[in-house]
Amino acid sequence: MNPKYEQQIKAASAHFEKVLEEQLERVDRINSSKETVDFAKLDKCVIGICGGDGIGPIITKASQEVLEYLLANDVKNGTVEFKVIDGLTIENRAKCMKAIPDDVMEELKACNVILKGPTTTPHQGDGWPNIESANVAMRKGLDLFANVRPVKVPDQGIDWTFFRENTEGSYAVGNKGVNVTNDLAVDFCVTTTEGTERLARLAYDYARRNGKDRVSVVTKANIIKTTDGKFLNLCLDIAKDYPEIITDTWFIDIMTAKLIDEKRRRDFKVIVLPNLYGDIITDEAAEFQGGVGTAGSANIGKKYAMFEAIHGSAPRMISEGRGCYADPCSMLRATVMLLSHIGRQKEADKLERALDICMYEDKKYVITGRDTGATCDQFVEYLTQTIKSL
């Protein structure tokens, strides 16, 4: 060992040892977790409403109102209960110095499914302390291992469903990197056997149930040979159990390019990929559908599920006094997925149809994010009236 760096290497090694110990304990937990909830068969489904911060409370309230209308009979007969959960504001998280305060996490665990608004994630230079993303912490804390994001543009032949690994990859220990010296910083990327296999099987099961004949596995395994290589090989092993489904493999850079290839992109159906790549490429994919404000997201685990918009908390809109013009459509698309997940497919289909009418067909009110368009409340009223007319 170079004596010049002996102290720094020892300190970094001790830090890395602690990270490895935590991850091995996590592997033991997910390997031993056998309980799987059928959300559609719950005697009573508790839906947590967690507004977050920035524009989160505004668009989450909009979706809550629609949910309460669609599930009024279920609430009345006691098969659905709504539980409002506060405490995920950046101010409260910074005060507690935790991504999710302990009392808030306990409230979340008392629910079956959660409708969650965007939350602000601190970054270098913004003045907030270095706490982990609340999204990442919730996904890990509730073991929401699959992030499912559909994108559909029928007139362009686009019908994609992305299965993004949600608890591992570069995000698993994203706030636990180490500055070895002033000149060297190191972060960590994590891939586990169970973490990858359960995601791949969920994606292939979805493809089989929904008549999708192709699953595309996306990595950068030619360069990131250990973690991405493991992810790719495990997916290919799972694929052997689904011989009727075509499996192809892509590197993330060329896949990003091929999504804009008008001929090739029609071939893609179900896409499976690690955490970081999935985060980036699903934002690109959402642009085909009208932008991140139009796309919802499901976070699926064996015991819990969380549904959210795919965009951020837009603090600038709040600081500029434009919060009332926030677009609720991404949250409402997530609400469609929530309804389907808890077995209310009739209500899910009705909401999805109403959204298609209001966003693409009738367009009586258009959201622009400014006073040039409708307010969130105006759009939700328009949507509710459309639902009632169906």
CSV table of C-alpha atoms in Angstrom, one decimal:
chain,number,residue,atom,x,y,z
A,1,MET,CA,0.0,0.0,0.0
A,2,ASN,CA,1.3,3.4,-0.9
A,3,PRO,CA,2.1,5.1,2.4
A,4,LYS,CA,1.0,8.4,0.9
A,5,TYR,CA,-2.7,7.2,0.8
A,6,GLU,CA,-2.7,4.6,3.6
A,7,GLN,CA,-4.9,6.6,5.9
A,8,GLN,CA,-7.4,7.5,3.2
A,9,ILE,CA,-7.6,3.9,1.9
A,10,LYS,CA,-8.2,2.5,5.3
A,11,ALA,CA,-11.0,5.0,6.0
A,12,ALA,CA,-12.6,4.3,2.6
A,13,SER,CA,-12.2,0.5,3.2
A,14,ALA,CA,-14.0,0.8,6.6
A,15,HIS,CA,-16.8,2.7,5.0
A,16,PHE,CA,-17.1,0.2,2.2
A,17,GLU,CA,-17.1,-2.7,4.7
A,18,LYS,CA,-20.1,-1.1,6.4
A,19,VAL,CA,-21.9,-0.7,3.1
A,20,LEU,CA,-21.3,-4.4,2.2
A,21,GLU,CA,-22.5,-5.5,5.6
A,22,GLU,CA,-25.8,-3.5,5.2
A,23,GLN,CA,-26.3,-4.9,1.7
A,24,LEU,CA,-25.7,-8.5,2.7
A,25,GLU,CA,-28.2,-8.1,5.6
A,26,ARG,CA,-30.7,-6.7,3.0
A,27,VAL,CA,-30.1,-9.8,0.8
A,28,ASP,CA,-30.9,-12.0,3.7
A,29,ARG,CA,-34.2,-10.1,4.2
A,30,ILE,CA,-35.4,-10.2,0.6
A,31,ASN,CA,-34.4,-13.9,0.3
A,32,SER,CA,-36.5,-14.8,3.3
A,33,SER,CA,-39.5,-12.7,2.3
A,34,LYS,CA,-42.2,-15.1,1.1
A,35,GLU,CA,-45.4,-13.3,1.9
A,36,THR,CA,-47.3,-12.0,-1.2
A,37,VAL,CA,-50.5,-10.0,-0.9
A,38,ASP,CA,-53.2,-10.3,-3.6
A,39,PHE,CA,-54.3,-6.7,-3.4
A,40,ALA,CA,-57.5,-7.4,-5.4
A,41,LYS,CA,-58.7,-9.8,-2.7
A,42,LEU,CA,-58.2,-7.7,0.5
A,43,ASP,CA,-61.2,-7.6,2.8
A,44,LYS,CA,-60.4,-4.0,3.4
A,45,CYS,CA,-57.9,-1.9,1.4
A,46,VAL,CA,-56.3,1.1,3.2
A,47,ILE,CA,-55.2,3.7,0.7
A,48,GLY,CA,-52.6,6.2,2.0
A,49,ILE,CA,-52.7,9.7,0.5
A,50,CYS,CA,-49.2,11.2,0.9
A,51,GLY,CA,-48.9,14.7,-0.7
A,52,GLY,CA,-45.2,15.2,-0.5
A,53,ASP,CA,-44.1,18.8,-1.2
A,54,GLY,CA,-43.8,21.4,-3.9
A,55,ILE,CA,-46.8,20.9,-6.2
A,56,GLY,CA,-47.3,17.4,-4.7
A,57,PRO,CA,-50.1,18.3,-2.3
A,58,ILE,CA,-52.0,20.1,-5.1
A,59,ILE,CA,-52.0,17.3,-7.6
A,60,THR,CA,-52.4,14.6,-5.0
A,61,LYS,CA,-55.5,16.3,-3.6
A,62,ALA,CA,-56.8,16.3,-7.2
A,63,SER,CA,-56.4,12.6,-7.5
A,64,GLN,CA,-57.8,12.0,-4.1
A,65,GLU,CA,-61.0,13.7,-5.0
A,66,VAL,CA,-61.4,11.6,-8.1
A,67,LEU,CA,-60.6,8.4,-6.2
A,68,GLU,CA,-63.2,9.3,-3.5
A,69,TYR,CA,-65.8,9.8,-6.2
A,70,LEU,CA,-65.0,6.5,-8.0
A,71,LEU,CA,-64.8,4.5,-4.7
A,72,ALA,CA,-67.6,6.1,-2.8
A,73,ASN,CA,-69.6,2.8,-2.5
A,74,ASP,CA,-66.5,0.9,-1.3
A,75,VAL,CA,-65.9,3.6,1.4
A,76,LYS,CA,-69.5,3.4,2.4
A,77,ASN,CA,-69.5,-0.4,2.8
A,78,GLY,CA,-66.1,-0.4,4.5
A,79,THR,CA,-64.0,-2.2,1.9
A,80,VAL,CA,-61.9,0.9,1.3
A,81,GLU,CA,-60.4,3.4,3.7
A,82,PHE,CA,-58.5,6.6,2.9
A,83,LYS,CA,-55.7,7.6,5.3
A,84,VAL,CA,-54.0,11.0,4.8
A,85,ILE,CA,-50.3,11.0,5.7
A,86,ASP,CA,-48.4,14.3,6.2
A,87,GLY,CA,-44.8,14.7,7.0
A,88,LEU,CA,-42.9,14.1,3.8
A,89,THR,CA,-42.2,17.8,3.2
A,90,ILE,CA,-38.5,18.7,2.7
A,91,GLU,CA,-38.7,20.9,5.7
A,92,ASN,CA,-39.8,18.0,8.0
A,93,ARG,CA,-37.4,15.6,6.5
A,94,ALA,CA,-34.5,18.0,6.9
A,95,LYS,CA,-35.5,18.7,10.5
A,96,CYS,CA,-35.5,15.0,11.3
A,97,MET,CA,-32.4,14.4,9.1
A,98,LYS,CA,-34.1,11.4,7.6
A,99,ALA,CA,-35.4,10.7,4.1
A,100,ILE,CA,-38.6,9.4,5.7
A,101,PRO,CA,-39.2,10.2,9.4
A,102,ASP,CA,-39.8,7.2,11.6
A,103,ASP,CA,-43.4,8.1,12.4
A,104,VAL,CA,-44.2,8.7,8.8
A,105,MET,CA,-42.8,5.3,7.8
A,106,GLU,CA,-45.0,3.6,10.4
A,107,GLU,CA,-48.0,5.4,8.9
A,108,LEU,CA,-47.1,4.2,5.5
A,109,LYS,CA,-46.7,0.6,6.7
A,110,ALA,CA,-50.2,0.8,8.1
A,111,CYS,CA,-51.5,1.1,4.5
A,112,ASN,CA,-51.8,-1.4,1.7
A,113,VAL,CA,-51.3,1.0,-1.2
A,114,ILE,CA,-50.1,4.6,-1.3
A,115,LEU,CA,-50.8,7.4,-3.6
A,116,LYS,CA,-47.8,9.6,-3.3
A,117,GLY,CA,-47.1,13.1,-4.5
A,118,PRO,CA,-43.6,14.3,-5.7
A,119,THR,CA,-41.0,15.1,-3.1
A,120,THR,CA,-37.9,17.3,-3.2
A,121,THR,CA,-34.6,15.5,-3.2
A,122,PRO,CA,-31.7,17.6,-1.9
A,123,HIS,CA,-28.7,18.1,-4.3
A,124,GLN,CA,-25.3,19.7,-4.0
A,125,GLY,CA,-25.5,23.5,-3.6
A,126,ASP,CA,-29.2,23.8,-2.8
A,127,GLY,CA,-28.8,24.4,0.9
A,128,TRP,CA,-30.6,21.3,2.2
A,129,PRO,CA,-28.7,18.6,4.1
A,130,ASN,CA,-27.5,15.5,2.3
A,131,ILE,CA,-30.4,13.2,3.0
A,132,GLU,CA,-31.5,10.3,0.8
A,133,SER,CA,-34.3,10.7,-1.7
A,134,ALA,CA,-37.7,10.0,0.0
A,135,ASN,CA,-38.7,8.0,-3.1
A,136,VAL,CA,-35.6,5.8,-2.9
A,137,ALA,CA,-36.1,5.3,0.9
A,138,MET,CA,-39.8,4.4,0.5
A,139,ARG,CA,-39.0,1.9,-2.2
A,140,LYS,CA,-36.3,0.3,0.0
A,141,GLY,CA,-38.3,0.5,3.2
A,142,LEU,CA,-41.4,-1.1,1.7
A,143,ASP,CA,-39.4,-3.3,-0.7
A,144,LEU,CA,-41.2,-1.9,-3.8
A,145,PHE,CA,-38.9,-3.7,-6.1
A,146,ALA,CA,-40.5,-3.0,-9.5
A,147,ASN,CA,-41.2,0.4,-11.0
A,148,VAL,CA,-43.8,-0.1,-13.8
A,149,ARG,CA,-44.3,2.7,-16.3
A,150,PRO,CA,-46.6,2.3,-19.3
A,151,VAL,CA,-46.3,4.6,-22.4
A,152,LYS,CA,-48.9,4.4,-25.2
A,153,VAL,CA,-49.3,6.4,-28.4
A,154,PRO,CA,-51.6,4.3,-30.6
A,155,ASP,CA,-51.3,6.4,-33.8
A,156,GLN,CA,-47.5,5.9,-33.7
A,157,GLY,CA,-47.6,2.2,-32.9
A,158,ILE,CA,-46.1,2.8,-29.4
A,159,ASP,CA,-47.3,0.4,-26.7
A,160,TRP,CA,-44.4,0.1,-24.2
A,161,THR,CA,-44.4,-1.1,-20.6
A,162,PHE,CA,-41.1,-0.5,-18.7
A,163,PHE,CA,-40.1,-2.7,-15.7
A,164,ARG,CA,-37.4,-0.8,-13.9
A,165,GLU,CA,-35.6,-2.4,-11.0
A,166,ASN,CA,-36.4,-0.1,-8.1
A,167,THR,CA,-34.3,-0.9,-5.0
A,168,GLU,CA,-30.8,-1.7,-6.3
A,169,GLY,CA,-28.4,-0.5,-9.0
A,170,SER,CA,-26.7,2.9,-8.6
A,171,TYR,CA,-29.6,4.1,-6.4
A,172,ALA,CA,-29.2,1.4,-3.7
A,173,VAL,CA,-26.7,3.3,-1.7
A,174,GLY,CA,-26.7,6.6,-3.6
A,175,ASN,CA,-25.9,8.7,-0.6
A,176,LYS,CA,-23.2,6.4,0.8
A,177,GLY,CA,-20.4,7.0,-1.7
A,178,VAL,CA,-17.0,8.1,-0.3
A,179,ASN,CA,-14.7,11.0,-1.1
A,180,VAL,CA,-11.4,9.0,-0.8
A,181,THR,CA,-9.3,12.1,-1.3
A,182,ASN,CA,-10.0,15.6,-2.6
A,183,ASP,CA,-9.3,14.2,-6.1
A,184,LEU,CA,-11.2,10.9,-5.9
A,185,ALA,CA,-14.8,10.1,-5.2
A,186,VAL,CA,-16.3,6.6,-5.4
A,187,ASP,CA,-20.0,5.5,-5.5
A,188,PHE,CA,-21.4,2.0,-5.4
A,189,CYS,CA,-23.7,-0.1,-7.7
A,190,VAL,CA,-25.5,-3.1,-6.4
A,191,THR,CA,-27.1,-6.1,-8.2
A,192,THR,CA,-28.5,-9.2,-6.3
A,193,THR,CA,-29.8,-12.5,-7.5
A,194,GLU,CA,-33.2,-12.2,-5.9
A,195,GLY,CA,-33.6,-8.6,-6.7
A,196,THR,CA,-33.1,-9.2,-10.4
A,197,GLU,CA,-35.0,-12.5,-10.7
A,198,ARG,CA,-38.2,-11.2,-9.1
A,199,LEU,CA,-38.2,-8.2,-11.4
A,200,ALA,CA,-37.6,-10.3,-14.5
A,201,ARG,CA,-40.3,-12.8,-13.5
A,202,LEU,CA,-42.8,-10.0,-12.9
A,203,ALA,CA,-42.1,-8.6,-16.3
A,204,TYR,CA,-42.4,-12.0,-18.1
A,205,ASP,CA,-45.6,-12.8,-16.2
A,206,TYR,CA,-47.0,-9.5,-17.3
A,207,ALA,CA,-46.0,-10.2,-20.9
A,208,ARG,CA,-47.6,-13.6,-20.8
A,209,ARG,CA,-50.9,-12.4,-19.2
A,210,ASN,CA,-51.2,-9.5,-21.7
A,211,GLY,CA,-50.3,-11.3,-24.9
A,212,LYS,CA,-47.0,-9.4,-25.3
A,213,ASP,CA,-44.7,-11.4,-27.5
A,214,ARG,CA,-41.4,-9.6,-26.8
A,215,VAL,CA,-39.3,-8.7,-23.8
A,216,SER,CA,-36.3,-6.5,-24.2
A,217,VAL,CA,-33.5,-6.6,-21.6
A,218,VAL,CA,-31.5,-3.4,-21.4
A,219,THR,CA,-28.1,-3.1,-19.8
A,220,LYS,CA,-24.5,-1.8,-20.4
A,221,ALA,CA,-23.1,-5.2,-19.8
A,222,ASN,CA,-20.3,-4.8,-22.4
A,223,ILE,CA,-18.8,-2.2,-20.1
A,224,ILE,CA,-20.3,-2.6,-16.6
A,225,LYS,CA,-19.4,-6.3,-16.7
A,226,THR,CA,-20.0,-7.3,-13.1
A,227,THR,CA,-23.3,-5.8,-12.0
A,228,ASP,CA,-24.9,-5.3,-15.4
A,229,GLY,CA,-23.5,-8.6,-16.6
A,230,LYS,CA,-25.2,-10.3,-13.6
A,231,PHE,CA,-28.5,-8.5,-14.3
A,232,LEU,CA,-28.4,-9.6,-18.0
A,233,ASN,CA,-27.5,-13.2,-17.3
A,234,LEU,CA,-30.2,-13.6,-14.6
A,235,CYS,CA,-32.9,-12.2,-17.0
A,236,LEU,CA,-31.8,-14.5,-19.7
A,237,ASP,CA,-32.1,-17.5,-17.3
A,238,ILE,CA,-35.7,-16.4,-16.4
A,239,ALA,CA,-36.5,-16.1,-20.1
A,240,LYS,CA,-36.0,-19.8,-20.5
A,241,ASP,CA,-39.3,-20.4,-18.6
A,242,TYR,CA,-41.2,-18.4,-21.2
A,243,PRO,CA,-40.3,-20.0,-24.5
A,244,GLU,CA,-43.3,-18.4,-26.4
A,245,ILE,CA,-41.9,-14.9,-25.7
A,246,ILE,CA,-39.1,-13.5,-27.8
A,247,THR,CA,-36.2,-12.1,-25.7
A,248,ASP,CA,-33.8,-9.6,-27.2
A,249,THR,CA,-31.0,-7.7,-25.5
A,250,TRP,CA,-29.9,-4.1,-25.9
A,251,PHE,CA,-27.3,-1.7,-24.6
A,252,ILE,CA,-28.8,1.4,-23.0
A,253,ASP,CA,-27.1,3.9,-25.3
A,254,ILE,CA,-28.5,2.3,-28.5
A,255,MET,CA,-31.9,1.6,-26.9
A,256,THR,CA,-32.1,5.3,-26.2
A,257,ALA,CA,-31.5,6.0,-29.9
A,258,LYS,CA,-33.8,3.3,-31.1
A,259,LEU,CA,-36.8,4.7,-29.2
A,260,ILE,CA,-36.8,7.5,-31.7
A,261,ASP,CA,-36.4,5.1,-34.7
A,262,GLU,CA,-39.9,5.1,-36.2
A,263,LYS,CA,-39.6,1.6,-37.6
A,264,ARG,CA,-37.7,-0.1,-34.8
A,265,ARG,CA,-39.6,1.3,-31.9
A,266,ARG,CA,-42.8,-0.4,-32.9
A,267,ASP,CA,-41.1,-3.7,-32.1
A,268,PHE,CA,-40.6,-2.9,-28.4
A,269,LYS,CA,-43.3,-4.2,-26.0
A,270,VAL,CA,-42.0,-5.0,-22.5
A,271,ILE,CA,-38.6,-3.5,-21.4
A,272,VAL,CA,-36.7,-4.7,-18.4
A,273,LEU,CA,-33.8,-2.7,-17.1
A,274,PRO,CA,-31.7,-1.7,-14.0
A,275,ASN,CA,-32.6,1.3,-11.8
A,276,LEU,CA,-30.6,4.2,-13.3
A,277,TYR,CA,-31.2,3.4,-16.9
A,278,GLY,CA,-34.9,2.9,-16.2
A,279,ASP,CA,-35.2,6.3,-14.6
A,280,ILE,CA,-33.7,8.1,-17.5
A,281,ILE,CA,-35.2,6.2,-20.4
A,282,THR,CA,-38.8,6.3,-19.1
A,283,ASP,CA,-38.6,10.1,-19.0
A,284,GLU,CA,-37.6,10.0,-22.6
A,285,ALA,CA,-40.3,7.6,-23.4
A,286,ALA,CA,-42.9,9.8,-21.7
A,287,GLU,CA,-42.1,12.6,-24.1
A,288,PHE,CA,-43.7,10.6,-26.9
A,289,GLN,CA,-47.0,10.6,-24.9
A,290,GLY,CA,-46.9,14.3,-24.2
A,291,GLY,CA,-44.3,14.7,-21.5
A,292,VAL,CA,-43.6,13.5,-18.0
A,293,GLY,CA,-46.8,15.3,-16.8
A,294,THR,CA,-48.8,12.7,-18.7
A,295,ALA,CA,-47.3,9.5,-17.4
A,296,GLY,CA,-48.0,7.6,-14.2
A,297,SER,CA,-45.9,5.1,-12.3
A,298,ALA,CA,-46.5,2.0,-10.2
A,299,ASN,CA,-44.1,0.8,-7.6
A,300,ILE,CA,-44.9,-2.8,-6.8
A,301,GLY,CA,-43.8,-5.1,-4.0
A,302,LYS,CA,-45.0,-8.3,-2.4
A,303,LYS,CA,-46.7,-6.6,0.5
A,304,TYR,CA,-47.1,-3.0,-0.5
A,305,ALA,CA,-47.6,-0.9,-3.6
A,306,MET,CA,-47.1,2.8,-4.2
A,307,PHE,CA,-48.4,4.9,-7.1
A,308,GLU,CA,-46.9,8.3,-8.1
A,309,ALA,CA,-46.3,10.9,-10.9
A,310,ILE,CA,-43.0,10.4,-12.6
A,311,HIS,CA,-42.0,14.0,-12.5
A,312,GLY,CA,-40.5,16.1,-9.6
A,313,SER,CA,-42.0,18.5,-7.1
A,314,ALA,CA,-41.5,21.6,-9.3
A,315,PRO,CA,-40.5,24.0,-6.4
A,316,ARG,CA,-40.1,26.8,-8.9
A,317,MET,CA,-43.8,26.7,-9.8
A,318,ILE,CA,-44.5,27.2,-6.1
A,319,SER,CA,-42.0,30.0,-5.6
A,320,GLU,CA,-43.4,31.8,-8.7
A,321,GLY,CA,-47.0,31.5,-7.4
A,322,ARG,CA,-48.0,29.1,-10.2
A,323,GLY,CA,-48.9,26.1,-8.1
A,324,CYS,CA,-52.6,26.3,-8.9
A,325,TYR,CA,-51.7,25.7,-12.5
A,326,ALA,CA,-49.9,22.3,-11.8
A,327,ASP,CA,-50.9,19.5,-14.2
A,328,PRO,CA,-52.5,16.6,-12.3
A,329,CYS,CA,-52.5,14.2,-15.3
A,330,SER,CA,-49.4,12.2,-14.3
A,331,MET,CA,-50.9,11.6,-10.8
A,332,LEU,CA,-54.3,10.7,-12.4
A,333,ARG,CA,-52.6,8.2,-14.7
A,334,ALA,CA,-51.0,6.7,-11.7
A,335,THR,CA,-54.5,6.6,-10.1
A,336,VAL,CA,-55.6,4.4,-13.0
A,337,MET,CA,-52.9,2.0,-12.2
A,338,LEU,CA,-53.8,2.0,-8.5
A,339,LEU,CA,-57.4,1.2,-9.2
A,340,SER,CA,-56.4,-1.7,-11.5
A,341,HIS,CA,-54.0,-3.0,-8.9
A,342,ILE,CA,-56.6,-3.2,-6.2
A,343,GLY,CA,-59.1,-5.0,-8.5
A,344,ARG,CA,-61.3,-2.1,-9.4
A,345,GLN,CA,-60.8,-2.5,-13.1
A,346,LYS,CA,-64.2,-1.0,-14.1
A,347,GLU,CA,-63.3,2.2,-12.3
A,348,ALA,CA,-59.8,2.2,-13.7
A,349,ASP,CA,-61.1,1.8,-17.3
A,350,LYS,CA,-63.6,4.7,-16.7
A,351,LEU,CA,-60.9,7.0,-15.4
A,352,GLU,CA,-58.6,6.1,-18.2
A,353,ARG,CA,-61.2,6.8,-20.8
A,354,ALA,CA,-62.1,10.1,-19.3
A,355,LEU,CA,-58.5,11.1,-19.2
A,356,ASP,CA,-58.1,10.3,-22.9
A,357,ILE,CA,-61.2,12.4,-23.7
A,358,CYS,CA,-60.1,15.4,-21.6
A,359,MET,CA,-56.4,15.3,-22.6
A,360,TYR,CA,-56.5,14.3,-26.3
A,361,GLU,CA,-60.0,14.4,-27.8
A,362,ASP,CA,-62.3,17.1,-26.4
A,363,LYS,CA,-59.6,19.3,-24.7
A,364,LYS,CA,-62.0,21.8,-23.3
A,365,TYR,CA,-59.4,22.8,-20.7
A,366,VAL,CA,-55.7,22.6,-21.4
A,367,ILE,CA,-53.0,22.7,-18.7
A,368,THR,CA,-50.0,24.8,-19.6
A,369,GLY,CA,-48.5,25.3,-16.1
A,370,ARG,CA,-49.3,29.1,-16.4
A,371,ASP,CA,-52.2,31.4,-16.5
A,372,THR,CA,-52.4,30.8,-20.2
A,373,GLY,CA,-54.2,27.5,-19.4
A,374,ALA,CA,-56.6,26.0,-17.0
A,375,THR,CA,-56.0,25.5,-13.3
A,376,CYS,CA,-55.7,22.1,-11.7
A,377,ASP,CA,-59.1,22.5,-10.1
A,378,GLN,CA,-60.7,23.5,-13.4
A,379,PHE,CA,-59.3,20.4,-15.1
A,380,VAL,CA,-60.3,18.0,-12.3
A,381,GLU,CA,-63.9,19.4,-12.3
A,382,TYR,CA,-63.9,18.9,-16.1
A,383,LEU,CA,-62.6,15.4,-15.7
A,384,THR,CA,-65.1,14.5,-13.0
A,385,GLN,CA,-68.0,15.7,-15.1
A,386,THR,CA,-66.7,13.6,-18.0
A,387,ILE,CA,-66.5,10.5,-15.7
A,388,LYS,CA,-70.1,11.1,-14.7
A,389,SER,CA,-71.2,11.2,-18.4
A,390,LEU,CA,-69.6,7.8,-19.2
